[in-house]
Short mmCIF file of C-alpha atoms in Angstrom, two decimals:
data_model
loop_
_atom_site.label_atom_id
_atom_site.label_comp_id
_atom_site.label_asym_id
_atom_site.label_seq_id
_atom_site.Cartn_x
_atom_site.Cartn_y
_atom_site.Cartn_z
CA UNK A 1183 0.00 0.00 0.00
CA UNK A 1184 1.20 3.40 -0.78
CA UNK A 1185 0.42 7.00 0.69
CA UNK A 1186 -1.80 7.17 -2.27
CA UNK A 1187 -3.94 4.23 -1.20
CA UNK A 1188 -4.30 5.67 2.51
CA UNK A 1189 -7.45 4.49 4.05
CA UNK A 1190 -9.44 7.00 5.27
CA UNK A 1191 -12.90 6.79 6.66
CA UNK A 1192 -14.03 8.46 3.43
CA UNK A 1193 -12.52 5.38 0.95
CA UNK A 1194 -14.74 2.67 0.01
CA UNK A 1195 -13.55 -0.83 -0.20
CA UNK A 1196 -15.16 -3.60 -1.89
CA UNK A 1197 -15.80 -7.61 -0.07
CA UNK A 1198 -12.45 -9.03 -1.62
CA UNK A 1199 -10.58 -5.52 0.07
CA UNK A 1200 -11.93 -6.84 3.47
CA UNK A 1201 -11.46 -10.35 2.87
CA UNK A 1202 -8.02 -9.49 1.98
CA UNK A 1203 -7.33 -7.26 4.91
CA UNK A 1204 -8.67 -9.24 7.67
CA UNK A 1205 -8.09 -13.45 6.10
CA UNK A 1206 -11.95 -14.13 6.03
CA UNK A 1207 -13.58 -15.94 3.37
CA UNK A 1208 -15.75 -13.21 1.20
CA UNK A 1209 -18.79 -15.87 1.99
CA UNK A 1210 -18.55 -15.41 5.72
CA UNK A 1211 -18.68 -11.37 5.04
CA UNK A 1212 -21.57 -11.78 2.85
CA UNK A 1213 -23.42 -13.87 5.63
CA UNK A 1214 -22.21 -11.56 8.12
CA UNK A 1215 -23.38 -8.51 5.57
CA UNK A 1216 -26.80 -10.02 5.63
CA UNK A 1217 -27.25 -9.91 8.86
CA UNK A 1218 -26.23 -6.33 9.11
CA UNK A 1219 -23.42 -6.87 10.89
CA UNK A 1220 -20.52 -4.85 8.17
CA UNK A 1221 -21.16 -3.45 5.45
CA UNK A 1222 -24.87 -2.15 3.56
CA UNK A 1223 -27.48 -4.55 2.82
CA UNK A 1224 -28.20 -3.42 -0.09
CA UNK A 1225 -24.86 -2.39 -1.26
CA UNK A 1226 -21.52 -4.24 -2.89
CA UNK A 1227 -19.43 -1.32 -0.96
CA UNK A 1228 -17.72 -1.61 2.40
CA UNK A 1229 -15.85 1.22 4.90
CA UNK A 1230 -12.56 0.99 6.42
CA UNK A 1231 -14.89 0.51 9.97
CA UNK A 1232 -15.72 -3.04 8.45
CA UNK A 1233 -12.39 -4.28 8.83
CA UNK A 1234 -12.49 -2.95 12.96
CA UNK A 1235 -15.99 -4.89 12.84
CA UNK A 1236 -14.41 -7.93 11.14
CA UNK A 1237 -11.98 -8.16 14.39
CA UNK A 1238 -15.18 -7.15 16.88
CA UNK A 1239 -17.29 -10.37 15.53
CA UNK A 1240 -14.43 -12.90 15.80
CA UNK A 1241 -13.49 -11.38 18.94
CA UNK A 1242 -16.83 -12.00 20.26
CA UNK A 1243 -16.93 -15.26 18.58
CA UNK A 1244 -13.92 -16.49 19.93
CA UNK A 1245 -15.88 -15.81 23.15
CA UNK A 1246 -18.62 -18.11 22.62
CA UNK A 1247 -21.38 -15.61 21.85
CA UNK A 1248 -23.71 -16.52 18.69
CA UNK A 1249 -23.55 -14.20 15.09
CA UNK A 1250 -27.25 -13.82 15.81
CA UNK A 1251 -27.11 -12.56 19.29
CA UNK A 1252 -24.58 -10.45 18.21
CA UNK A 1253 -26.61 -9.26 15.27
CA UNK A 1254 -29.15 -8.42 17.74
CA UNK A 1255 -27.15 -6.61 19.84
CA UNK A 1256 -26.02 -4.43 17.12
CA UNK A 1257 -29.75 -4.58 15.75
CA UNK A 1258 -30.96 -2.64 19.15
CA UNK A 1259 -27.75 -0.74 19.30
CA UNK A 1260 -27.41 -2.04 23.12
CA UNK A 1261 -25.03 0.45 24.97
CA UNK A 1262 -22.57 -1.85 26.10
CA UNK A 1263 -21.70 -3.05 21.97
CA UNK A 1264 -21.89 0.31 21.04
CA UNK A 1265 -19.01 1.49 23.58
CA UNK A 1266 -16.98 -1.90 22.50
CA UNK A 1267 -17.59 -0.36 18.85
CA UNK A 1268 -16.49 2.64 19.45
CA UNK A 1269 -13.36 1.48 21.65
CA UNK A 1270 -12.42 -0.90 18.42
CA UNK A 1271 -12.95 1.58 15.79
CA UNK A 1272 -11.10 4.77 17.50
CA UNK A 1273 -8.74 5.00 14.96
CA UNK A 1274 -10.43 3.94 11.94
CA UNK A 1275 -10.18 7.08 10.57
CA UNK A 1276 -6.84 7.71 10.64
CA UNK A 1277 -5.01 7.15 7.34
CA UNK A 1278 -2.48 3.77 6.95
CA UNK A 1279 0.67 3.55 5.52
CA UNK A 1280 2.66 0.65 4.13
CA UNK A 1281 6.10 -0.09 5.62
CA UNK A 1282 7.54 0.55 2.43
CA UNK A 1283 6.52 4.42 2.67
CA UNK A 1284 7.61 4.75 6.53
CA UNK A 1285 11.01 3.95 5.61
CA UNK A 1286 11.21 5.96 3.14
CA UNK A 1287 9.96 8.73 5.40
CA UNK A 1288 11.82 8.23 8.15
CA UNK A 1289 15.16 7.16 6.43
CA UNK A 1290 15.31 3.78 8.36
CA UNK A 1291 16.63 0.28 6.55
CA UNK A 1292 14.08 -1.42 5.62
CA UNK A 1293 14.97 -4.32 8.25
CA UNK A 1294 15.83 -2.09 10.70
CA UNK A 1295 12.36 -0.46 10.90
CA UNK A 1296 11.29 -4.13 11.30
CA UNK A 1297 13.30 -4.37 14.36
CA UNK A 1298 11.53 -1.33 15.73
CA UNK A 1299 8.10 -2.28 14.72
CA UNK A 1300 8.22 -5.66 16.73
CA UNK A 1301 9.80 -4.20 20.17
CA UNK A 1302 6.49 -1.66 19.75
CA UNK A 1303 4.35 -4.47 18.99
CA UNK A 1304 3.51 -3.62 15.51
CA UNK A 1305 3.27 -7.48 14.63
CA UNK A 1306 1.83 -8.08 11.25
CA UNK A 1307 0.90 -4.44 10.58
CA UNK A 1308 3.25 -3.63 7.73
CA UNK A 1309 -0.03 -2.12 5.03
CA UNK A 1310 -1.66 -0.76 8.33
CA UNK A 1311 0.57 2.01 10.21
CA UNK A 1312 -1.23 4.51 11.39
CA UNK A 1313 0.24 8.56 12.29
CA UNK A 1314 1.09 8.00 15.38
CA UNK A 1315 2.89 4.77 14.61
CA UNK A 1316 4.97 6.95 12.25
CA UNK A 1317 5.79 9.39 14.97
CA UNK A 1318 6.87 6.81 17.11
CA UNK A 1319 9.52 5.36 14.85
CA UNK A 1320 10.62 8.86 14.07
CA UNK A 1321 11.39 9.43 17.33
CA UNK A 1322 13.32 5.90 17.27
CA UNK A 1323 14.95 6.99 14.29
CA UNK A 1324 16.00 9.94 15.94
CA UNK A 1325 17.55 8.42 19.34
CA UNK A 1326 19.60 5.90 17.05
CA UNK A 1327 21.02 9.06 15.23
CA UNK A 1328 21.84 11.03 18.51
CA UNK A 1329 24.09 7.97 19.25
CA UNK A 1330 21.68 5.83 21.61
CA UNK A 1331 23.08 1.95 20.51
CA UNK A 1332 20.00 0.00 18.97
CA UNK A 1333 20.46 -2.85 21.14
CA UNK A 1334 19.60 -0.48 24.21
CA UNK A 1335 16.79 1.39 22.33
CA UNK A 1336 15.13 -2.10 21.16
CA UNK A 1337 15.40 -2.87 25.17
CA UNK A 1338 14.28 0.23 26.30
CA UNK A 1339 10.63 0.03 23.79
CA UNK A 1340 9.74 -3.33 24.86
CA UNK A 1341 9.98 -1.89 28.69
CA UNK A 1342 7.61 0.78 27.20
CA UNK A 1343 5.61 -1.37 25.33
CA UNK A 1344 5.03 -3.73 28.26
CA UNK A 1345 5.15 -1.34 31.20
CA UNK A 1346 2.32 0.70 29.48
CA UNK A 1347 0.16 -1.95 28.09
CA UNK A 1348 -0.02 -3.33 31.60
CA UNK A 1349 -0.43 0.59 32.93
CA UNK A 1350 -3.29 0.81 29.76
CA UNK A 1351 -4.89 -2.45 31.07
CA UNK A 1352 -4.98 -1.57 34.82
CA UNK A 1353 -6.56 1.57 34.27
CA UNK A 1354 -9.45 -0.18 31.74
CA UNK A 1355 -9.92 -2.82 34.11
CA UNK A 1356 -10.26 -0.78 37.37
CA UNK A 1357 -12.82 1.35 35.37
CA UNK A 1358 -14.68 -1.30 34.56
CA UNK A 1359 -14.70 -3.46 37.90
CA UNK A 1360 -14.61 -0.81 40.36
CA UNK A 1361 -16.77 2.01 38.40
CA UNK A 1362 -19.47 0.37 35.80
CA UNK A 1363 -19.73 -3.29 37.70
CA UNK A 1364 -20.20 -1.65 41.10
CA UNK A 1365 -22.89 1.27 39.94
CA UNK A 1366 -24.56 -1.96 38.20
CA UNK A 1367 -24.49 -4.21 41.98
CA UNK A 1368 -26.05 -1.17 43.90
CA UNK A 1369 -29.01 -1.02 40.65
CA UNK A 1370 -28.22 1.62 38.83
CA UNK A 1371 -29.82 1.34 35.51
CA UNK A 1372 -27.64 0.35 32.58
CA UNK A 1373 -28.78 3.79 30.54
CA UNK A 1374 -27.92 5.62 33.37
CA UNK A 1375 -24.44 3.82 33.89
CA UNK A 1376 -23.77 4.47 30.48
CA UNK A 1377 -24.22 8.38 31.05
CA UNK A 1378 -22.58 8.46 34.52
CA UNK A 1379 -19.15 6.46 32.55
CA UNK A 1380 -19.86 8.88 29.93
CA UNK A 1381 -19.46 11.86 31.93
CA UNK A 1382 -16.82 10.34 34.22
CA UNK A 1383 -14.56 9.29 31.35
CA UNK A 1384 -14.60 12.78 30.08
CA UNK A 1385 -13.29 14.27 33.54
CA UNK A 1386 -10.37 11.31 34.08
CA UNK A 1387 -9.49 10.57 30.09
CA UNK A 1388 -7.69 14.07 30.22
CA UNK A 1389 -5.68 13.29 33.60
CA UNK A 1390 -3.87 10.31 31.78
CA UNK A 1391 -1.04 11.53 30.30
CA UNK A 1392 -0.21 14.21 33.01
CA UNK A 1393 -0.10 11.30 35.39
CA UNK A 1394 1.90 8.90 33.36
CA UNK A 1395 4.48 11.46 32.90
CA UNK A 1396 4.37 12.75 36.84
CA UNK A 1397 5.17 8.75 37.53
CA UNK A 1398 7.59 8.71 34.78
CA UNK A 1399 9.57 11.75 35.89
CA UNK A 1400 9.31 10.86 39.28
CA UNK A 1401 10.95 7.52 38.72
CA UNK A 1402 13.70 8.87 36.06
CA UNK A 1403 14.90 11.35 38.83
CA UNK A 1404 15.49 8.09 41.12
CA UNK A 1405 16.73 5.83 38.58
CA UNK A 1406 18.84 8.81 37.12
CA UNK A 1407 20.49 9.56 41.07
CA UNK A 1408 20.77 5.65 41.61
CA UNK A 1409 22.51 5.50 38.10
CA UNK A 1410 24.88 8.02 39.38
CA UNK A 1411 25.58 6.40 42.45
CA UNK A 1412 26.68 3.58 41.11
CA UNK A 1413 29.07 5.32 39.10
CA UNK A 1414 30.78 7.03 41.49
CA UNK A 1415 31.37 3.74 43.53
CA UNK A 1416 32.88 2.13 40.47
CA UNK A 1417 35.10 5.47 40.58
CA UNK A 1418 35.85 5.34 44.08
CA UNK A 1419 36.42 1.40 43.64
CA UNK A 1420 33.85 0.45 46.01
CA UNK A 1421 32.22 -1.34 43.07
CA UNK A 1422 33.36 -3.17 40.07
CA UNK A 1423 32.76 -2.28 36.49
CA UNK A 1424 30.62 -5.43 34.78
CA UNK A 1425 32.44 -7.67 32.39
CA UNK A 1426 29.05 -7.15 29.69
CA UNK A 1427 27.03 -4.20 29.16
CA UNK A 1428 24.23 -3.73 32.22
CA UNK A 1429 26.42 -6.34 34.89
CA UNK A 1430 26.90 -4.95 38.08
CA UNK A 1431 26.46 -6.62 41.64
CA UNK A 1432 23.61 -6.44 43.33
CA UNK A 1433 21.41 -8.02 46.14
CA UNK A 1434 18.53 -10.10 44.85
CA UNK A 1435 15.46 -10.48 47.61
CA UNK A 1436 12.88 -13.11 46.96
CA UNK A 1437 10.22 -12.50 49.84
CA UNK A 1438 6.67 -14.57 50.10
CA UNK A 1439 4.09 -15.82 52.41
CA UNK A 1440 4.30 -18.66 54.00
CA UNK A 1441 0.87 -21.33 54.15
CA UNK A 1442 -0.58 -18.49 51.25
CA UNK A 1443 -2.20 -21.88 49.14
CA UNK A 1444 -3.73 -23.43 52.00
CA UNK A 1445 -5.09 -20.21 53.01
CA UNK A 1446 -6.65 -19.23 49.80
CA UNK A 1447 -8.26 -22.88 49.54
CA UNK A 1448 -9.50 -22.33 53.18
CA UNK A 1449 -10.73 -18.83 52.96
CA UNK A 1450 -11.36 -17.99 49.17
CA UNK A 1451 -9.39 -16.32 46.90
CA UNK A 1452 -11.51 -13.02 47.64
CA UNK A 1453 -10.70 -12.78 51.65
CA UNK A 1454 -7.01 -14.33 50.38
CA UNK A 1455 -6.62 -10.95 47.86
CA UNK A 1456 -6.96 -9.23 50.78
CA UNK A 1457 -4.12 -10.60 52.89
CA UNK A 1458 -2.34 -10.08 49.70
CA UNK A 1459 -2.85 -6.48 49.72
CA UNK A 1460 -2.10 -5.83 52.97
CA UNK A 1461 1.45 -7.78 52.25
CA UNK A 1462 1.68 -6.03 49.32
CA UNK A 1463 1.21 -2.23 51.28
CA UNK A 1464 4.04 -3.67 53.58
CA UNK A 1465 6.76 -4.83 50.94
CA UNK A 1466 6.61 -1.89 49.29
CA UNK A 1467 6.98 0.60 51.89
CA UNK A 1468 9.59 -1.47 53.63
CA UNK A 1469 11.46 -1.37 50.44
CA UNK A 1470 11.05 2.80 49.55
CA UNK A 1471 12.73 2.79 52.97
CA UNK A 1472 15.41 0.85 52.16
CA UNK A 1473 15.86 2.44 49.26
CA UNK A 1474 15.15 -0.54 47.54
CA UNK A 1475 12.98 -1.61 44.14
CA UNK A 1476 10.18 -4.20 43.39
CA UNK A 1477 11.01 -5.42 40.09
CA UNK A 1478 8.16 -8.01 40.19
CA UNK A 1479 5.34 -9.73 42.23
CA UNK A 1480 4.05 -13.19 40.90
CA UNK A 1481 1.06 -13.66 43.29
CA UNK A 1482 2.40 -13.77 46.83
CA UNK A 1483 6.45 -13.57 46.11
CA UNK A 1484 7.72 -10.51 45.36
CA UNK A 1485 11.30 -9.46 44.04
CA UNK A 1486 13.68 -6.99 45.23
CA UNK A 1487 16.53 -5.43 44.25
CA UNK A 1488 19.02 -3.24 46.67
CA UNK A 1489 22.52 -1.72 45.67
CA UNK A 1490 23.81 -2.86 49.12
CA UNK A 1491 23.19 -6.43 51.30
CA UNK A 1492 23.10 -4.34 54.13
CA UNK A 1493 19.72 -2.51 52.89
CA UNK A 1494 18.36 -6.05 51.61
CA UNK A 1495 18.74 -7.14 55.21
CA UNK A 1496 17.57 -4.53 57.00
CA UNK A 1497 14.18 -4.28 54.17
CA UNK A 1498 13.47 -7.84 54.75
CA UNK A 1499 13.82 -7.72 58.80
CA UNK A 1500 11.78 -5.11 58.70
CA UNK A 1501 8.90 -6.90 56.69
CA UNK A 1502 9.34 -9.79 58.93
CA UNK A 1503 9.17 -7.36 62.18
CA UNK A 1504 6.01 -5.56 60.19
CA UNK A 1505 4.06 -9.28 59.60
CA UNK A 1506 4.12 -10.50 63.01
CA UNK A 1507 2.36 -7.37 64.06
CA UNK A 1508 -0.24 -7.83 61.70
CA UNK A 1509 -3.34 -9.74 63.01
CA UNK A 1510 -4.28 -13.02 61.98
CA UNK A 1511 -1.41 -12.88 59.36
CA UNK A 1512 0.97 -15.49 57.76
CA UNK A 1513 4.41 -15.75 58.33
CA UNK A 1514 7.20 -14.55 55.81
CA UNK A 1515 10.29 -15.99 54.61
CA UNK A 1516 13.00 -14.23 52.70
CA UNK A 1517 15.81 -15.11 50.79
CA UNK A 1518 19.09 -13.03 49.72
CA UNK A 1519 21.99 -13.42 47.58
CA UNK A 1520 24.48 -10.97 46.26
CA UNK A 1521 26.43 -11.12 43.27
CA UNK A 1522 26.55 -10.32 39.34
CA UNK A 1523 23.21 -9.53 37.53
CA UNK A 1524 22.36 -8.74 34.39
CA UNK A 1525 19.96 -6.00 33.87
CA UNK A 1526 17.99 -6.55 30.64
CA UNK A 1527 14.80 -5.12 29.44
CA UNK A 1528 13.46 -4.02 32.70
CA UNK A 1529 14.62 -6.88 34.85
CA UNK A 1530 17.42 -8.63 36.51
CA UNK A 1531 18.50 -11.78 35.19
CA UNK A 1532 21.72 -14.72 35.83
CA UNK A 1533 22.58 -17.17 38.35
CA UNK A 1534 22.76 -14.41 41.47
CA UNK A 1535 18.53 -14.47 40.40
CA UNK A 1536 18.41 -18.04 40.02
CA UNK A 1537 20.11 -18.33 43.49
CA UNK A 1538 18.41 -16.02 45.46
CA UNK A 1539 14.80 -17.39 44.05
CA UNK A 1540 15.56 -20.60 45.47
CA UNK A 1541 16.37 -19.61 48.88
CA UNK A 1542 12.73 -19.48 49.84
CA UNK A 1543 12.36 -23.29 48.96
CA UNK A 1544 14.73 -24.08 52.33
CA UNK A 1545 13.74 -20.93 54.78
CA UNK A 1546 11.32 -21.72 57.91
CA UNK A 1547 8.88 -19.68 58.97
CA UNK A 1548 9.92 -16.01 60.01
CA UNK A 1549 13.77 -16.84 58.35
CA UNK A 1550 15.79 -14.40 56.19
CA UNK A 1551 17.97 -17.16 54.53
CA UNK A 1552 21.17 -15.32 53.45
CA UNK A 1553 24.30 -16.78 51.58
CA UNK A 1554 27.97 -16.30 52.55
CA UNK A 1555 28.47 -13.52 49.74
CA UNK A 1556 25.92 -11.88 51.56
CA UNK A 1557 27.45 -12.14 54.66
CA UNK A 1558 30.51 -11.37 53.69
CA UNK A 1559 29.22 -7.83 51.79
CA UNK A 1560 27.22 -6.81 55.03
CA UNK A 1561 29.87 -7.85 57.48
CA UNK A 1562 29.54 -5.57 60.96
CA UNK A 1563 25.81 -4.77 60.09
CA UNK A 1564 24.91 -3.70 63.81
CA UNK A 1565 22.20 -5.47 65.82
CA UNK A 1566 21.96 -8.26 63.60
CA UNK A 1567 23.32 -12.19 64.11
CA UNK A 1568 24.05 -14.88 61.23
CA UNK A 1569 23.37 -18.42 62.53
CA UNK A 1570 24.68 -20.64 60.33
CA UNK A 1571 22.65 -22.67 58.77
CA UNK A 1572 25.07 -25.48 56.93
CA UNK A 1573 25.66 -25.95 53.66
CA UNK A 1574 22.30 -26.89 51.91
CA UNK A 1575 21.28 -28.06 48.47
CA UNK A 1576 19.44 -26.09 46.16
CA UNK A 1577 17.10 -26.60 43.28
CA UNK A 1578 18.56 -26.05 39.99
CA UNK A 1579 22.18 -25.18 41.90
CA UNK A 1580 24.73 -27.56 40.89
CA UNK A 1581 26.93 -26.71 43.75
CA UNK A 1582 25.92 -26.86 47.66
CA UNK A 1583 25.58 -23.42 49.16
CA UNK A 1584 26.82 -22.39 52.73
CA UNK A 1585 23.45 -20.97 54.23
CA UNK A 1586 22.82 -18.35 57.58
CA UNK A 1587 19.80 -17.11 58.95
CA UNK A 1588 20.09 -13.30 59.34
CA UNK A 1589 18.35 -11.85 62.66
CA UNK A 1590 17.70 -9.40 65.12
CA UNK A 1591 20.18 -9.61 67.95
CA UNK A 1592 18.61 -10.97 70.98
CA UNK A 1593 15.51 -12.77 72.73
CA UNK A 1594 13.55 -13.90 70.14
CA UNK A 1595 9.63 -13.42 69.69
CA UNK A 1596 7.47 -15.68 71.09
CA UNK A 1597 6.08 -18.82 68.93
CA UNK A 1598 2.34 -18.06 67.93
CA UNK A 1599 -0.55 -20.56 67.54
CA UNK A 1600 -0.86 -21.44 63.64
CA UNK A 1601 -4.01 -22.79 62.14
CA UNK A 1602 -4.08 -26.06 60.93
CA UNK A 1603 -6.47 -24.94 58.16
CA UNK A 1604 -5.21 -21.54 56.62
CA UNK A 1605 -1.95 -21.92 57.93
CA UNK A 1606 -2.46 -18.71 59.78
CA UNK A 1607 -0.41 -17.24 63.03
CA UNK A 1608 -2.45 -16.41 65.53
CA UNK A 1609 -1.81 -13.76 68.16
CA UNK A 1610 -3.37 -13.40 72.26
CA UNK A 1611 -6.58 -12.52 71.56
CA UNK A 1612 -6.75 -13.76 67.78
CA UNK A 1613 -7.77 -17.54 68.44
CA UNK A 1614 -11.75 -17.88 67.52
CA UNK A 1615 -11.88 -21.84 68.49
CA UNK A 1616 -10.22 -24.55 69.63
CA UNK A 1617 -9.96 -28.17 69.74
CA UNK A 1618 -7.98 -30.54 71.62
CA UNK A 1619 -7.33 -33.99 69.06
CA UNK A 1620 -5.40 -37.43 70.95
CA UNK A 1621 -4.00 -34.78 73.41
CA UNK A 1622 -2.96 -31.63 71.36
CA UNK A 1623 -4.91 -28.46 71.36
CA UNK A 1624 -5.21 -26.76 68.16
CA UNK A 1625 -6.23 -23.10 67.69
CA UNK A 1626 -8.53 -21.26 64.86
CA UNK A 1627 -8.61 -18.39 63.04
CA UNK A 1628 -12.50 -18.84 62.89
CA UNK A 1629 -15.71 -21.59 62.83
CA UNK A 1630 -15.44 -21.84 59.92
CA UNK A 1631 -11.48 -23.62 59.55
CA UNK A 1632 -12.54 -25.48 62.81
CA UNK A 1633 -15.43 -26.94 60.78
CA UNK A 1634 -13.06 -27.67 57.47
CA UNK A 1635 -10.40 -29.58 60.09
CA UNK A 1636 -13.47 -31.16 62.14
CA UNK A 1637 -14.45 -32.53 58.64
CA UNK A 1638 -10.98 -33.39 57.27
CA UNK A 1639 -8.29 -33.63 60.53
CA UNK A 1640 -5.16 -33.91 59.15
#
């Protein structure tokens, strides 16, 4: 397709065009035309929209919902399919250019505007690049040209691309859970949910992009000082330079809950989300004081990164010293290594990760499982003890590892009553039932896991 072919919202296209564009058979189209689903009944010509529709029907489809409930849908012009229309078709009137005419336009090889397009996520959309596509690559082609390596700048989009798709999705799905679903619970009427979303989405849509960029300055200002930090220390020799672009040493912190899938099968994943949360809350501001970073959470475990053991320590002590505060609340376990990572697209990746990640496997209840290199790196860290541990095999570690529990110096706290259930630690006052079984007492959270263990004791 050339610049000359653009499709614009004014250009008619006939079935084969669509058929062409989207891979379905001109007979579905013409069953799907009949129906009134694309295209004019009573008309051989099709719009640029029909190809958005095209992807709306299979979408839908895909889905398990009928053509002719979705015909009728579209027949009664039901609210909900008109804002999925309109959502789907946003940019149908924009004009498209081939790839051919983008590199021409912005001067890029031919491959290496390929390159581009994928870390975007332009997959398959050579004869469909819209404006703002081409704006985007001319701002690629402009980093590459003010020396930025294209090895980094390929890194650097997919973060983008990721890191706001997921930013994209939360906000959508927030909207929709916590804004339409809730208005519909309480009985709101679905015209009148339509109007309030309607009005609401034309107070927040403008706050967007002055947000994303607030968090995005915010956290280039940190990652910009940190950056600098960790220059100087290579200066001052503190720090080695890495062998490969992006290796430095760091300390990796794998944190999680202990008991968390027994608790979710005892109490729901609903009343489990919120323990989550409230772990969540404390891992992160444990960490800001630390001055540390979640790279990741994958349901219950998060990861860490610090610049320094000492600050891993001190983080995860401190989430351990935060949990057992917490009512009715699992026990953690943390593990730390430090050593070489790799720092690609966003995350940390090697053997220091695959290290520290398995620490959690061998930690008890309450334990901050540290290696020796951590140890050794936080050596004199005051008010805090490393009982060794003995050497210990890991999963996926060829070599046996030399493992100490790092804690507070002095009396430790007091054992609490766990649930047999939920796996939950109960403090004085927190025990809702009990039950002594061939001379052992056990304690409960609630009725409810005294009922589940009266009907399955372990």
């Amino acid at each position: 397709m050339t610049q000359a072919a653009n499709d614009t919202q004014a250009q008619r296209l006939t079935i084969d065009d669509v058929s062409c564009r989207t891979g379905e058979s001109a007979e579905r189209l013409s069953e799907w035309q009949a129906l009134g689903l694309v295209g004019a009944r009573e008309s051989d010509s099709f719009a640029p929209r029909d190809v958005a529709r095209v992807e709306i029907i299979r979408d839908l489809l895909r889905l398990g919902v009928t053509v002719e409930a979705i015909a009728e849908a579209a027949g009664k012009e039901d609210p909900e399919f008109q804002r999925y229309l309109g959502w789907c078709e946003f940019d149908v009137g924009q004009p498209l250019y081939s790839i051919g005419h983008v590199a021409e336009v912005t001067g890029l090889e031919l491959e290496q505007l390929r390159r581009l397009m994928e870390a975007m996520g332009l997959y398959g959309r050579d004869d469909a690049l819209t404006d703002d596509d081409v704006s985007a690559l001319q701002c690629g082609r402009i980093a590459l040209e003010a020396g930025y390596p294209e090895d980094g700048l390929l890194q650097l989009l997919r973060v983008f691309f990721d890191a706001l798709g997921r930013a994209a999705e939360a906000t959508a799905r927030t909207t929709h859970f916590y804004m339409s679903d809730r208005m519909k619970t309480s009985g709101v009427s679905d015209s009148e949910v339509e109007a309030k979303m309607d009005a609401a989405e034309g107070s927040l849509n403008p706050l967007l992009e002055p947000t994303i960029l607030y968090f995005l300055r915010r956290g280039l200002t940190r990652a910009s000082r940190d950056d600098a930090l960790m220059h100087l220390a290579e200066k001052f020799g503190v720090q080695k330079q890495g062998e490969a672009p992006g290796q430095f040493d760091a300390a990796i912190v794998f944190v999680d809950l202990s008991s968390f899938s027994p608790l979710t099968e005892a109490m729901g994943d609903v009343k489990a989300s919120e323990v989550l949360q409230r772990f969540s809350s404390l891992v992160r501001r444990a960490a800001d004081v630390h001055h540390g970073r979640v790279i990741k959470q994958i349901g219950d475990a998060f990861m860490l990164v610090f610049t320094d053991a000492r600050s891993a320590i001190a983080c995860s002590l401190e989430i351990e010293s935060r949990t057992e505060d917490e009512p009715q609340f699992p026990a953690v376990k943390s593990g730390i290594h430090w050593g070489a990572v790799l720092y690609r697209e966003g995350d940390y990746v090697g053997t220091t990760v695959n290290l520290a990640s398995r620490l959690t496997d061998v930690a008890a209840r309450h334990a901050v499982v540290v290696t020796s290199a951590v140890r050794q790196a936080a050596a004199g860290l005051p008010g805090v003890e490393f009982v060794r541990l003995g050497k210990r095999s890991l999963k996926g570690i060829a070599a046996e590892e030399v493992l100490f529990e790092a804690r507070i110096e002095g009396p430790q706290s007091a054992e609490r009553e766990i649930d047999p259930v939920c796996g939950m630690e109960l403090g004085p006052g927190e025990v809702a039932a009990t039950l002594s079984l061939e001379g052992e007492a056990r304690s409960f959270c609630s009725d409810d896991c005294l009922r589940k263990f009266v009907a399955a004791p372990e």
